[in-house]
Tab-separated table of C-alpha atoms and ligand atoms in Angstrom:
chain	number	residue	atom	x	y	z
A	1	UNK	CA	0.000	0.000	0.000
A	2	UNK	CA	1.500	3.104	-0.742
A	3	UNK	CA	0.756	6.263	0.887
A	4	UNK	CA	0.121	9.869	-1.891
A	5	UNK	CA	0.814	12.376	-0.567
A	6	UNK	CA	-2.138	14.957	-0.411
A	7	UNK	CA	-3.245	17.869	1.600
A	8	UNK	CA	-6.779	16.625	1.118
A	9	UNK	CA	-7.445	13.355	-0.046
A	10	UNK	CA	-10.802	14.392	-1.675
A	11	UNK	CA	-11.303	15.170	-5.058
A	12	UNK	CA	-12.353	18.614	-5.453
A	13	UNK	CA	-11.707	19.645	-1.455
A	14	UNK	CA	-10.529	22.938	-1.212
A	15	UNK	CA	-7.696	23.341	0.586
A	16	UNK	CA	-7.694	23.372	4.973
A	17	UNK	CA	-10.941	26.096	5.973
A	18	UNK	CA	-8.953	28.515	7.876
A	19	UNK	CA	-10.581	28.765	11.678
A	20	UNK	CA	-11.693	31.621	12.610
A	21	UNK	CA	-10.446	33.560	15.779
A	22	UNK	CA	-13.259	32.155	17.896
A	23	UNK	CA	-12.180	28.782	16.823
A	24	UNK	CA	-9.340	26.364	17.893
A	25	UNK	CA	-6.773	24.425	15.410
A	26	UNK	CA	-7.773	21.133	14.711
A	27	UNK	CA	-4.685	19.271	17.351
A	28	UNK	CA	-2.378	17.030	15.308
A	29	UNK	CA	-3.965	13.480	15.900
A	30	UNK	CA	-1.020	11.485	18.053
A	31	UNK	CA	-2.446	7.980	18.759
A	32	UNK	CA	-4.404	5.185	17.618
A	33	UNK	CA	-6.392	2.972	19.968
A	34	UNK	CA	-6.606	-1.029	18.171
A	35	UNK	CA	-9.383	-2.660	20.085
A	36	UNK	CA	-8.230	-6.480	20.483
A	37	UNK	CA	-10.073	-7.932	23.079
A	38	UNK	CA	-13.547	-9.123	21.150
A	39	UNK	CA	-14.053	-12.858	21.729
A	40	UNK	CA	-13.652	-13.734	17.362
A	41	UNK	CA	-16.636	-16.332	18.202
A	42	UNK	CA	-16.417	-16.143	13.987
A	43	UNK	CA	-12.838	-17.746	14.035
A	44	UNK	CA	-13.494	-20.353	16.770
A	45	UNK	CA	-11.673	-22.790	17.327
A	46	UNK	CA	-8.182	-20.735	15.702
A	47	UNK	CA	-9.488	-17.941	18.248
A	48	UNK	CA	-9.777	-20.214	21.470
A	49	UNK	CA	-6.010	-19.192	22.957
A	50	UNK	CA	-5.571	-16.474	20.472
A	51	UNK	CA	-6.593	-13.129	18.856
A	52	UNK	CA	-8.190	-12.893	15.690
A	53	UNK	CA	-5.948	-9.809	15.364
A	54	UNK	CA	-2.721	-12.073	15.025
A	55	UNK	CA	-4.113	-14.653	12.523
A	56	UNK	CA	-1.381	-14.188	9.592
A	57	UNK	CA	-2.807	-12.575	6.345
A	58	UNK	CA	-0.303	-14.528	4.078
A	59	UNK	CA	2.481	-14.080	6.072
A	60	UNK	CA	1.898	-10.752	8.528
A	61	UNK	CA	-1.114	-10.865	10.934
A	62	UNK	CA	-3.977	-8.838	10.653
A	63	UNK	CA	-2.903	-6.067	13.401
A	64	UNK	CA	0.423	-5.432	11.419
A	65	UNK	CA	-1.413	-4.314	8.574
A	66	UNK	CA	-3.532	-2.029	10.416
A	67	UNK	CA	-0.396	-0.483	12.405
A	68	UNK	CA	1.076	0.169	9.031
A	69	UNK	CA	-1.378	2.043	7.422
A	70	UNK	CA	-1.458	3.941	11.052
A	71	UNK	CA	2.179	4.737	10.874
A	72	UNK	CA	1.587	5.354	6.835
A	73	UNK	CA	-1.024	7.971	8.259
A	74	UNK	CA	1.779	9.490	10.726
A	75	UNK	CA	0.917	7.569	14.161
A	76	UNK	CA	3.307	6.198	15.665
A	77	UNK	CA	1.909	5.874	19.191
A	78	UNK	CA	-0.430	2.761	19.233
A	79	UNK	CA	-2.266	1.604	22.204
A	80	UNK	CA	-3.376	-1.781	22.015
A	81	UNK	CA	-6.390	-2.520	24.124
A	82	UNK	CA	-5.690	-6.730	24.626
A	83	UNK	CA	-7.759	-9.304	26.387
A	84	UNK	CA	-6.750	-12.886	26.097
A	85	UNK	CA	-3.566	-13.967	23.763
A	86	UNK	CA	-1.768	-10.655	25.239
A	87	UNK	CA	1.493	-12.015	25.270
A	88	UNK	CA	1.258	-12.635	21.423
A	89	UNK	CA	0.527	-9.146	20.489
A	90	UNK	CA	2.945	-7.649	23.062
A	91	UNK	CA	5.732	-10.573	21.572
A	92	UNK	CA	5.024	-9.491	17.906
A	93	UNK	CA	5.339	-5.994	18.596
A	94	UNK	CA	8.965	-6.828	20.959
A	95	UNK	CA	12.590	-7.248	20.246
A	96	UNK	CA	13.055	-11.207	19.971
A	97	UNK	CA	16.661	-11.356	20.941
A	98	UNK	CA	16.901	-14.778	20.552
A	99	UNK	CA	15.414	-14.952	17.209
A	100	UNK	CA	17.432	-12.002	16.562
A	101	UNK	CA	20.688	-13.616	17.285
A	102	UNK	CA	19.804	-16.691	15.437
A	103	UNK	CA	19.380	-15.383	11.907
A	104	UNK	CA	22.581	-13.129	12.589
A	105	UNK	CA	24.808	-16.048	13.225
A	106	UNK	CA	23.339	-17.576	10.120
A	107	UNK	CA	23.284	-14.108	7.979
A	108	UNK	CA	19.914	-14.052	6.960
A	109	UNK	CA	20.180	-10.589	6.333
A	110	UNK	CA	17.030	-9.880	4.909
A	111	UNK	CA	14.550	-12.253	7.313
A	112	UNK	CA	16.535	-10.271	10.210
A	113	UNK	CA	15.392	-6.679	8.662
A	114	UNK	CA	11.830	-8.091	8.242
A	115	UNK	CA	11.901	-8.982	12.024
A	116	UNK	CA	13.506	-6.069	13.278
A	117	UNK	CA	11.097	-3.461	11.328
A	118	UNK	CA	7.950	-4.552	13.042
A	119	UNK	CA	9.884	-4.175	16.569
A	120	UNK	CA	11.334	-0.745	15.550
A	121	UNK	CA	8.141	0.109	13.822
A	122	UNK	CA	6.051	1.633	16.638
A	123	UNK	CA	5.544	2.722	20.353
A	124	UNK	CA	3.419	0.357	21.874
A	125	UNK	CA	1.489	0.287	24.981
A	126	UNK	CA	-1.275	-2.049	26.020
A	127	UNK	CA	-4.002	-1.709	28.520
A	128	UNK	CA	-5.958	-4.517	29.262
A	129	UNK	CA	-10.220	-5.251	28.774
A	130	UNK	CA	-10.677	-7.624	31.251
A	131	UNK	CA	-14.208	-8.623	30.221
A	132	UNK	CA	-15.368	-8.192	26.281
A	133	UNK	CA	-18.310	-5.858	27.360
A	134	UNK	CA	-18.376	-4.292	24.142
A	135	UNK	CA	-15.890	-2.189	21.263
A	136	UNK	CA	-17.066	0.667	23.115
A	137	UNK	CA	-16.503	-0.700	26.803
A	138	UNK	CA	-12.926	-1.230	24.985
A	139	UNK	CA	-12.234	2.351	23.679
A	140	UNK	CA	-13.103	3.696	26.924
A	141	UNK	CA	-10.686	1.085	28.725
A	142	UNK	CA	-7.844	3.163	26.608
A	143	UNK	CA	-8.877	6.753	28.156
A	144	UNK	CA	-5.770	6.982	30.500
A	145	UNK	CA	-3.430	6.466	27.854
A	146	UNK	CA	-4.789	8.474	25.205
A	147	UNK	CA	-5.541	11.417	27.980
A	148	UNK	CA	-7.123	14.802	26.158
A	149	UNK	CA	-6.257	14.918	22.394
A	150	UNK	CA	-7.935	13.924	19.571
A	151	UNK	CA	-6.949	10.280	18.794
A	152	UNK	CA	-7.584	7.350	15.677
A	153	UNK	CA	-9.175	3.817	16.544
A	154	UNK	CA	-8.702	0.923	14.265
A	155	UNK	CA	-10.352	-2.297	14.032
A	156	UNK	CA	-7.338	-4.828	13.263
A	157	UNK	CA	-9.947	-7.151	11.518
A	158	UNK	CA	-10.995	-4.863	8.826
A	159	UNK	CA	-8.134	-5.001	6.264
A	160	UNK	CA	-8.257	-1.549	3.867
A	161	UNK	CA	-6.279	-1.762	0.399
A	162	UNK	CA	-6.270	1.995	-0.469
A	163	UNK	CA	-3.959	4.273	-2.679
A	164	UNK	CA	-4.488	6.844	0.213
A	165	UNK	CA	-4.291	4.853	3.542
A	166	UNK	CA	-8.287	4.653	4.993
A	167	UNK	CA	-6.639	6.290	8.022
A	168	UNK	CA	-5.435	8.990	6.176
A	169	UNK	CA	-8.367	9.923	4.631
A	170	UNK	CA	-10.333	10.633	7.557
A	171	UNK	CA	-7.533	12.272	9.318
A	172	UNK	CA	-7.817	14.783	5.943
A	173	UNK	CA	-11.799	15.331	6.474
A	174	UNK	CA	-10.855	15.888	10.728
A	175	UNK	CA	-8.238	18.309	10.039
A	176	UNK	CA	-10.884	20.269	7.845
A	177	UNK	CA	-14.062	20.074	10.401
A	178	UNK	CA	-11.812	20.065	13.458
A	179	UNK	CA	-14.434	16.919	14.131
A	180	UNK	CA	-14.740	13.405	15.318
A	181	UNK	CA	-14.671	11.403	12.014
A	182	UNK	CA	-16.003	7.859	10.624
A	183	UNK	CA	-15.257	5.357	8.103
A	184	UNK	CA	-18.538	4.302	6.355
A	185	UNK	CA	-18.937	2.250	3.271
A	186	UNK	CA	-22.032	1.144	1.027
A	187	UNK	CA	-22.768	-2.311	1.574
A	188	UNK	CA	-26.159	-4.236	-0.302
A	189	UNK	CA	-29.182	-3.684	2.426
A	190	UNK	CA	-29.549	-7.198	2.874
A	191	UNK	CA	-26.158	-7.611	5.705
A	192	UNK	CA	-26.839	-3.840	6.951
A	193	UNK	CA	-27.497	-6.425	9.933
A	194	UNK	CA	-24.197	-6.129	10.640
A	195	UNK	CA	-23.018	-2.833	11.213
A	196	UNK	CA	-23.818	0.317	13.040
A	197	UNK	CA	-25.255	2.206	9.885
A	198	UNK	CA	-25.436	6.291	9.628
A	199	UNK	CA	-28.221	8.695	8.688
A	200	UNK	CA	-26.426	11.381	7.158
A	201	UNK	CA	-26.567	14.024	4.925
A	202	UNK	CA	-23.796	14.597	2.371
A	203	UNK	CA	-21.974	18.187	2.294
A	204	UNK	CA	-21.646	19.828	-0.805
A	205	UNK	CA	-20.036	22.957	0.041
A	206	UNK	CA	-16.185	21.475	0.086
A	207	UNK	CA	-17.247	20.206	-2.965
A	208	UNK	CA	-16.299	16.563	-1.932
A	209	UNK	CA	-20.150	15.612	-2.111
A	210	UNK	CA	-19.876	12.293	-3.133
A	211	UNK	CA	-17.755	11.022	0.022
A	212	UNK	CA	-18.304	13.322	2.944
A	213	UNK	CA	-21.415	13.366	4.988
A	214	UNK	CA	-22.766	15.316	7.990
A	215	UNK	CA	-24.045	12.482	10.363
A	216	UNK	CA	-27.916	13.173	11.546
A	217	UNK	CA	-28.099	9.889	13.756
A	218	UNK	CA	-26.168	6.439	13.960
A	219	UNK	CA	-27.808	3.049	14.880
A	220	UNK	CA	-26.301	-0.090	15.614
A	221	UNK	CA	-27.446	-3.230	13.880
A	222	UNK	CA	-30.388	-2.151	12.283
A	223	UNK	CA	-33.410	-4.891	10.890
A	224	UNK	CA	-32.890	-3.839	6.907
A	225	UNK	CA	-36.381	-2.480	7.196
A	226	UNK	CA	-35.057	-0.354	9.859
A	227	UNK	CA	-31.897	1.153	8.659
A	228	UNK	CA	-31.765	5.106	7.499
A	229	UNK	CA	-29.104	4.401	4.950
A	230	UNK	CA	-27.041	1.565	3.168
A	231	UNK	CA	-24.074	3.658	4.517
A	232	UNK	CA	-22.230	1.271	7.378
A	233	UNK	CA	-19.836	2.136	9.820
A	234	UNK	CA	-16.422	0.507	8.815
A	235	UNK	CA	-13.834	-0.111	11.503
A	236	UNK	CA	-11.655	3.293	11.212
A	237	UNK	CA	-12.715	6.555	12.939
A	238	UNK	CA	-11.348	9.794	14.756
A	239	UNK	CA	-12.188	10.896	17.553
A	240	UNK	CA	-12.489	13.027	20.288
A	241	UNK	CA	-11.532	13.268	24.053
A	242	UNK	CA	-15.682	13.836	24.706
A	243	UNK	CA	-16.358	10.262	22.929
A	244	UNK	CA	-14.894	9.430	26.710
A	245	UNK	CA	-17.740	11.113	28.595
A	246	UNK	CA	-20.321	9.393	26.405
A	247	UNK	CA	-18.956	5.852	26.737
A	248	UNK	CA	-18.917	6.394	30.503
A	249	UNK	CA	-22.590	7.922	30.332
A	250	UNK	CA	-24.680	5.452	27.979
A	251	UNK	CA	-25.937	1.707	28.952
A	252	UNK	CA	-25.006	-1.079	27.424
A	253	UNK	CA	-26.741	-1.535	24.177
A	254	UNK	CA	-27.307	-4.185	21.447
A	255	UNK	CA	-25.699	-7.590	22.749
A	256	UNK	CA	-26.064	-6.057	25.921
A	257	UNK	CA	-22.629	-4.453	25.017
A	258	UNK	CA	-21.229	-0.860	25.582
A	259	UNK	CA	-21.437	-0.114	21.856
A	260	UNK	CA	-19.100	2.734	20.426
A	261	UNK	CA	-21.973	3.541	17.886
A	262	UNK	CA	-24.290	4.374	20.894
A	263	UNK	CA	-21.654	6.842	22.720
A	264	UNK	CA	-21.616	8.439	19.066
A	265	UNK	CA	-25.001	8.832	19.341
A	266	UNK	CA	-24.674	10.093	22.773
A	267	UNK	CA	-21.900	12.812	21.606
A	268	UNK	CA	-23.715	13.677	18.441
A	269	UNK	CA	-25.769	15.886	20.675
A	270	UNK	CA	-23.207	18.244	21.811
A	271	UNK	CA	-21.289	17.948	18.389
A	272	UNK	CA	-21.582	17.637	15.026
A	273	UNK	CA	-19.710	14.350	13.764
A	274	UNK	CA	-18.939	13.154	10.300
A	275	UNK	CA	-18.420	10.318	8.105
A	276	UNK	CA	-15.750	9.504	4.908
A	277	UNK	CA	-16.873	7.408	2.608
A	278	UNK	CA	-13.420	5.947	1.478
A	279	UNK	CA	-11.692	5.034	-1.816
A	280	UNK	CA	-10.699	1.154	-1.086
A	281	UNK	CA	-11.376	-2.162	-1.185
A	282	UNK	CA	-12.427	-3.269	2.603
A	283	UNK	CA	-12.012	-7.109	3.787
A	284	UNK	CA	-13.651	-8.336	6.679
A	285	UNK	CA	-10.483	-10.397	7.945
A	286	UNK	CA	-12.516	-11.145	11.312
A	287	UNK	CA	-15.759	-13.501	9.184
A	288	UNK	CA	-13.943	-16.461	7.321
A	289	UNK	CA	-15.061	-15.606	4.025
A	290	UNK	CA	-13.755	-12.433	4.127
A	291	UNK	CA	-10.710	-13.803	5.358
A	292	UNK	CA	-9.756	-16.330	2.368
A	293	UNK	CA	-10.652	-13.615	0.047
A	294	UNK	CA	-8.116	-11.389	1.513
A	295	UNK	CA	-5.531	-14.446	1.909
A	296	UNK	CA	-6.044	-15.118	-1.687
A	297	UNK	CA	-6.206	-11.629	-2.545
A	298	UNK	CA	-3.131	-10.247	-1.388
A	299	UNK	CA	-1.283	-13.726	-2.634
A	300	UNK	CA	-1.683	-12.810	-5.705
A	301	UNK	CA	-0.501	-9.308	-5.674
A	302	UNK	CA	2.556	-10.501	-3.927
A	303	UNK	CA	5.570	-10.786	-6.114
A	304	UNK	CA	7.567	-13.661	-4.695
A	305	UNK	CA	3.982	-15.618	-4.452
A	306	UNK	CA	1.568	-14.181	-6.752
A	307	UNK	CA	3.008	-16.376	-10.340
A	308	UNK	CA	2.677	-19.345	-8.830
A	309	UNK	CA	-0.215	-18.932	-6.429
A	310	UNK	CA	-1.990	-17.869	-10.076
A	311	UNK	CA	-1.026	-21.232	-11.788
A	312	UNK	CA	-1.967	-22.939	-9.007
A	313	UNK	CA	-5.221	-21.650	-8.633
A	314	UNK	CA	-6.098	-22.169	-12.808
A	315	UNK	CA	-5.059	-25.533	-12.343
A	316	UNK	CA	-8.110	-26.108	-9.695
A	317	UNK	CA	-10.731	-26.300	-12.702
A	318	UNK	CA	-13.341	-24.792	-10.497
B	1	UTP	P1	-16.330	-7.750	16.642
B	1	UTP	O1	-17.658	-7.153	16.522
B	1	UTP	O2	-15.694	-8.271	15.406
B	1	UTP	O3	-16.438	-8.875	17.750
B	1	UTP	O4	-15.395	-6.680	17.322
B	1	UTP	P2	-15.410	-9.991	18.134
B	1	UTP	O5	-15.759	-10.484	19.481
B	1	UTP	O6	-13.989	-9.511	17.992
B	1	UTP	O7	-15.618	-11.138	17.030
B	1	UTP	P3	-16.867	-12.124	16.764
B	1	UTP	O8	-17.951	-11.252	16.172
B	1	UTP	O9	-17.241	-12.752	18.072
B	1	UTP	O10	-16.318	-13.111	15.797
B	1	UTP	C1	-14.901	-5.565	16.602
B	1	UTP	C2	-13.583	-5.118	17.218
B	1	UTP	O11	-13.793	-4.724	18.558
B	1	UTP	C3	-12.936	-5.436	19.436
B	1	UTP	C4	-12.563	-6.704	18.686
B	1	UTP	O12	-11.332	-7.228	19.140
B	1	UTP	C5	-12.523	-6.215	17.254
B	1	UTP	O13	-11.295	-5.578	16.967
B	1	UTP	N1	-13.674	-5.685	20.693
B	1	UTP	C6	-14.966	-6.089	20.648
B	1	UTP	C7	-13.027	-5.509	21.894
B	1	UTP	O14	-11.842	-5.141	21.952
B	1	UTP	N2	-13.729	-5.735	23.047
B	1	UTP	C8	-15.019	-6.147	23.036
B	1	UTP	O15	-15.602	-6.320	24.128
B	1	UTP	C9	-15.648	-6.321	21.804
């Protein structure tokens, strides 16, 4: 994935609205909170002692992707928020001297750079979700760390192949509203089961009509008959330091969960929030389906792999 360079990623934007006096900067966004705690009942039985987050997507596991397009995005400070497996994650993310040491002695130069980049990658803390009460229960568990700024959150699990990095994108439409920010994406109205979906109007007068919308209302997991929009909440947002007042104000929601889309909600009343319909192709790493068609997805772009993961697959006469 390779990051362009932009100072806003949507067509047609004009460039940053300058605030007025009255107004404050938009603060630089610092952090990104990666929820990892959810129980991945999808991925059972691979999930039992492990997170979905460190399932390997060819040959990197789903959180690494996510932390680059973070870093690709210019955050470098990620706070994982871990449950079970946390040694895995925190291991991954380490210096493994031993492994280290081992591919010196034996020069594998180029296995030894791969290891040491995701080590040297990153600041990493963790803080830990003792009980999977909910993504939103989750975020708030990572209020300490994050403190009063303006910070990212990324769902691991949804993998984002984009020019301009998902992450990057919404960062472009915060630094123009100075406002909390989501990922949303079309999807057919038939699995808007799934998602927290938005009511929202789009904004024409940054001329980026098409992608950016003014959120009137959110609602998690909607009956199809019940949804305002086919426009669902995909697992990148930014936010801001209030989103911690509403998490620690609402009840728990759908599933009986403290749901992130209902602390939205909660701050949409004090705020006006918005939503970035992305350019990119979105996989849903965390459902199995999703996740072959990622596996066999990125296989084939892959240069070492991709030539003979291609024969291979014409051979299968499907
Ligand atoms: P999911 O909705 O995918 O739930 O969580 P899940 O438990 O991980 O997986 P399934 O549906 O049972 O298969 C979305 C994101 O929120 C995190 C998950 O780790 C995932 O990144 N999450 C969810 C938490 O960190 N804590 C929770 O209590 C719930």
């Amino acid at each position: 994935m390779q990051k362009k360079q932009i100072a806003l990623a949507l067509p047609g934007c004009q460039p940053r609205r300058q605030p007025t006096t009255l107004e404050k900067m938009p603060e630089k966004v610092r952090k990104a909170v990666f929820p990892a705690a959810g129980l991945g009942t999808r991925f059972l039985p691979a999930t039992k002692a492990q997170p979905k987050e460190m399932l390997p997507l060819v040959d990197k596991p789903i959180i690494q992707y996510g932390v680059e397009e973070a870093i690709q995005s210019g955050i470098q400070n990620i706070i994982i928020v871990t449950g079970r497996g946390k040694s895995a994650i925190e291991d991954h993310f380490d210096h493994s001297f031993e492994l280290e040491a081992l591919l010196e002695s034996r020069g594998k130069k180029d296995l030894l750079a791969i290891v040491r980049s995701v080590s040297d990658m990153i600041n990493v803390s963790y803080t830990r979700q003792k009980e999977a009460l909910g993504l939103g229960h989750a975020v708030l568990r990572a209020s300490t760390l994050v403190g009063q700024e303006p910070f990212a959150v990324v769902l691991a699990d949804d993998v984002i192949d984009a020019e301009t990095p998902c992450l990057q994108q919404l960062l472009d439409v915060y630094q123009f509203f100075n406002a909390p920010v989501l990922a949303v994406m079309e999807v057919p109205r038939e699995n808007i089961s799934a998602y927290g979906v938005v009511d929202a109007e789009p904004i024409s007068h940054n001329g980026a009509k098409d992608r950016v919308y003014r959120i009137r209302d959110l609602v998690e997991k909607p009956k199809p008959a019940d949804a305002p929009s086919n426009l669902a909440i995909i697992g990148r947002y930014v936010l801001t330091p209030d989103i911690f007042t509403s998490l620690g104000a609402i009840e728990p929601g759908q599933g009986s969960e403290i749901q992130l889309t209902d602390g939205l909600k909660h701050l949409l009343r004090s705020r006006p929030i918005y939503a970035c319909r992305f350019e990119g192709r979105r996989y849903d790493a965390g459902d199995k389906l999703g996740f072959l068609k990622a596996t066999v997805e990125f296989a084939l772009r892959r240069h070492d792999l991709g030539g003979p993961f291609r024969e291979y697959l014409k051979g299968l006469q499907l």
